[in-house]
Amino acid sequence: MKNLPLALTLTVTLACTAAAAGLHDVKVKDIDGKELSLTNYAGKVLLVVNVASRCGYTRQYAGLEALYQKYQGRGLVVLGFPCNQFGGQEPGTNEEIKAFCQSKFNVTFPLFDKVEVNGPKRHPLYVRLAGPDSPFPGDIRWNFNKFLVGRKGEVLQRFDSKVAPDAPELVAAIEAALAAK
């Protein structure tokens, strides 16, 4: 019985460490259809965003690109995951989405294959980001929700669609994550 608190602490610590490190092992497809693992981004701070081309928040692409340009040298990578679950606002093909993002917003940050962020077909990445075992569980409510992920794959914060890429709270969180080693 004396060792029960120690055993519980160790179990919780190991479970949290495994969950945090586990984000990097998720497989994704980039916008060109190439499968890759998020281990490619290990050691980077990630801003994971579900995006759409026909949304009132679509102009956030410009702000996301500005964040990427400003902080990529320090280790930030913005990852855009198109999603058509909110009002059918991302109906295009991957090729159309890529062309739109490049021509309208000069997007250079990585874009990925269209995914579902809610429901029974929720992509494994979004299960880890917003599923019941996440530190920020709950359905994604709209396009341009943002998850800040630390260098070790731990989900640090979640930001609603209304939080613009240049919002002080988001910028401060990114800077804090980049400063952490």
Short mmCIF file of C-alpha atoms in Angstrom, two decimals:
data_model
loop_
_atom_site.label_atom_id
_atom_site.label_comp_id
_atom_site.label_asym_id
_atom_site.label_seq_id
_atom_site.Cartn_x
_atom_site.Cartn_y
_atom_site.Cartn_z
CA MET A 1 0.00 0.00 0.00
CA LYS A 2 2.90 2.38 0.69
CA ASN A 3 3.92 2.24 -2.95
CA LEU A 4 0.42 2.80 -4.36
CA PRO A 5 0.78 6.62 -4.72
CA LEU A 6 4.16 6.14 -6.42
CA ALA A 7 2.74 3.48 -8.74
CA LEU A 8 -0.23 5.69 -9.64
CA THR A 9 2.03 8.70 -10.27
CA LEU A 10 4.31 6.61 -12.47
CA THR A 11 1.36 5.15 -14.40
CA VAL A 12 -0.20 8.58 -15.02
CA THR A 13 3.17 10.05 -16.01
CA LEU A 14 3.87 7.22 -18.47
CA ALA A 15 0.36 7.44 -19.93
CA CYS A 16 0.65 11.21 -20.41
CA THR A 17 4.10 10.86 -21.95
CA ALA A 18 2.88 8.17 -24.35
CA ALA A 19 -0.15 10.25 -25.34
CA ALA A 20 1.96 13.35 -25.92
CA ALA A 21 4.64 11.57 -27.91
CA GLY A 22 1.97 9.66 -29.82
CA LEU A 23 0.89 12.65 -31.93
CA HIS A 24 4.00 12.38 -34.07
CA ASP A 25 3.22 8.81 -35.15
CA VAL A 26 0.00 9.84 -36.92
CA LYS A 27 0.02 9.20 -40.67
CA VAL A 28 -1.34 11.88 -43.00
CA LYS A 29 -1.49 12.52 -46.74
CA ASP A 30 -0.23 15.80 -48.10
CA ILE A 31 -2.26 17.82 -50.62
CA ASP A 32 -0.50 15.95 -53.45
CA GLY A 33 -1.53 12.56 -52.05
CA LYS A 34 1.85 11.54 -50.62
CA GLU A 35 1.55 9.65 -47.32
CA LEU A 36 3.83 10.78 -44.53
CA SER A 37 4.11 10.64 -40.78
CA LEU A 38 4.02 13.61 -38.47
CA THR A 39 7.41 12.37 -37.22
CA ASN A 40 8.67 14.55 -40.09
CA TYR A 41 7.77 17.48 -37.82
CA ALA A 42 9.22 16.12 -34.55
CA GLY A 43 11.07 18.88 -32.73
CA LYS A 44 8.91 21.57 -34.37
CA VAL A 45 6.07 23.58 -32.88
CA LEU A 46 2.93 22.93 -34.94
CA LEU A 47 -0.16 25.02 -35.51
CA VAL A 48 -2.74 22.56 -36.87
CA VAL A 49 -5.71 24.25 -38.55
CA ASN A 50 -8.81 22.89 -40.30
CA VAL A 51 -9.21 25.17 -43.30
CA ALA A 52 -11.80 25.97 -45.97
CA SER A 53 -11.78 28.09 -49.13
CA ARG A 54 -15.35 29.42 -49.03
CA CYS A 55 -15.68 30.46 -45.40
CA GLY A 56 -15.99 33.83 -43.72
CA TYR A 57 -12.70 32.99 -42.01
CA THR A 58 -10.89 32.11 -45.26
CA ARG A 59 -8.99 35.39 -45.06
CA GLN A 60 -7.16 33.84 -42.10
CA TYR A 61 -4.99 32.05 -44.67
CA ALA A 62 -3.08 35.34 -45.06
CA GLY A 63 -2.48 35.60 -41.33
CA LEU A 64 -1.48 31.95 -41.07
CA GLU A 65 1.04 32.45 -43.87
CA ALA A 66 2.38 35.56 -42.10
CA LEU A 67 2.85 33.53 -38.88
CA TYR A 68 4.61 30.81 -40.84
CA GLN A 69 6.94 33.28 -42.52
CA LYS A 70 7.70 35.08 -39.25
CA TYR A 71 8.35 32.02 -37.07
CA GLN A 72 9.38 29.13 -39.32
CA GLY A 73 13.06 29.95 -38.78
CA ARG A 74 12.49 29.40 -35.06
CA GLY A 75 10.71 26.08 -35.60
CA LEU A 76 7.01 26.81 -36.22
CA VAL A 77 5.19 24.88 -38.92
CA VAL A 78 1.57 25.67 -39.82
CA LEU A 79 -0.29 22.59 -41.06
CA GLY A 80 -3.52 23.18 -43.02
CA PHE A 81 -6.11 20.39 -43.20
CA PRO A 82 -8.99 21.17 -45.58
CA CYS A 83 -12.39 20.08 -44.29
CA ASN A 84 -15.82 20.17 -45.94
CA GLN A 85 -17.90 19.40 -42.82
CA PHE A 86 -19.04 22.96 -42.11
CA GLY A 87 -21.57 24.27 -44.60
CA GLY A 88 -19.87 22.51 -47.53
CA GLN A 89 -17.32 25.34 -47.61
CA GLU A 90 -14.45 23.23 -48.96
CA PRO A 91 -16.01 21.39 -51.92
CA GLY A 92 -12.99 21.47 -54.24
CA THR A 93 -10.48 18.80 -55.14
CA ASN A 94 -7.03 18.82 -53.60
CA GLU A 95 -5.68 20.36 -56.80
CA GLU A 96 -8.28 23.15 -56.70
CA ILE A 97 -7.63 23.81 -53.00
CA LYS A 98 -3.88 23.99 -53.54
CA ALA A 99 -4.25 26.32 -56.54
CA PHE A 100 -6.67 28.57 -54.62
CA CYS A 101 -4.38 28.84 -51.58
CA GLN A 102 -1.33 29.59 -53.68
CA SER A 103 -2.97 32.07 -56.05
CA LYS A 104 -5.12 33.98 -53.53
CA PHE A 105 -2.93 33.89 -50.40
CA ASN A 106 0.54 32.79 -51.55
CA VAL A 107 0.37 29.90 -49.07
CA THR A 108 3.68 28.10 -48.66
CA PHE A 109 2.95 26.22 -45.43
CA PRO A 110 2.12 22.51 -45.79
CA LEU A 111 -1.41 21.62 -46.88
CA PHE A 112 -2.88 18.16 -46.56
CA ASP A 113 -5.58 15.91 -47.96
CA LYS A 114 -9.14 16.84 -47.07
CA VAL A 115 -10.16 15.30 -43.73
CA GLU A 116 -13.14 14.97 -41.44
CA VAL A 117 -12.57 16.55 -38.04
CA ASN A 118 -15.77 15.31 -36.32
CA GLY A 119 -17.93 12.22 -36.32
CA PRO A 120 -17.31 8.54 -36.96
CA LYS A 121 -14.88 9.25 -39.84
CA ARG A 122 -12.83 11.73 -37.80
CA HIS A 123 -9.21 11.60 -38.97
CA PRO A 124 -6.84 9.98 -36.42
CA LEU A 125 -5.01 13.30 -36.05
CA TYR A 126 -8.21 14.99 -34.92
CA VAL A 127 -9.00 12.07 -32.62
CA ARG A 128 -5.70 12.86 -30.89
CA LEU A 129 -6.29 16.63 -30.97
CA ALA A 130 -9.94 16.77 -29.89
CA GLY A 131 -11.00 13.24 -28.93
CA PRO A 132 -11.99 12.15 -25.42
CA ASP A 133 -8.37 11.53 -24.36
CA SER A 134 -7.18 14.95 -25.53
CA PRO A 135 -6.48 17.75 -23.07
CA PHE A 136 -8.94 19.77 -25.20
CA PRO A 137 -11.75 17.33 -26.00
CA GLY A 138 -14.87 18.18 -27.94
CA ASP A 139 -16.12 18.59 -31.46
CA ILE A 140 -14.61 21.17 -33.74
CA ARG A 141 -17.27 23.86 -34.09
CA TRP A 142 -16.24 25.50 -37.38
CA ASN A 143 -13.47 26.04 -39.91
CA PHE A 144 -10.14 27.55 -38.80
CA ASN A 145 -9.98 26.01 -35.33
CA LYS A 146 -6.34 25.97 -34.27
CA PHE A 147 -4.35 23.54 -32.14
CA LEU A 148 -0.91 24.45 -30.90
CA VAL A 149 1.34 21.41 -30.54
CA GLY A 150 4.67 21.46 -28.71
CA ARG A 151 8.01 20.15 -29.93
CA LYS A 152 7.44 16.77 -28.26
CA GLY A 153 4.01 16.30 -29.81
CA GLU A 154 1.99 17.47 -26.82
CA VAL A 155 -1.21 19.40 -27.48
CA LEU A 156 -0.65 22.72 -25.72
CA GLN A 157 -3.67 24.85 -26.56
CA ARG A 158 -6.80 25.06 -28.65
CA PHE A 159 -8.07 28.26 -30.24
CA ASP A 160 -11.54 28.93 -31.64
CA SER A 161 -12.12 30.07 -35.22
CA LYS A 162 -12.70 33.63 -34.04
CA VAL A 163 -9.11 33.86 -32.78
CA ALA A 164 -7.25 35.48 -35.67
CA PRO A 165 -3.70 34.35 -36.47
CA ASP A 166 -2.34 37.70 -35.23
CA ALA A 167 -4.38 37.67 -31.99
CA PRO A 168 -2.16 38.49 -28.99
CA GLU A 169 -3.12 35.30 -27.13
CA LEU A 170 -2.20 33.07 -30.09
CA VAL A 171 1.06 34.89 -30.80
CA ALA A 172 2.03 34.74 -27.10
CA ALA A 173 1.28 31.00 -26.97
CA ILE A 174 3.37 30.38 -30.11
CA GLU A 175 6.27 32.40 -28.73
CA ALA A 176 6.11 30.52 -25.41
CA ALA A 177 6.06 27.16 -27.22
CA LEU A 178 9.01 28.17 -29.38
CA ALA A 179 10.96 29.30 -26.30
CA ALA A 180 10.41 25.96 -24.54
CA LYS A 181 13.12 23.43 -25.21
#
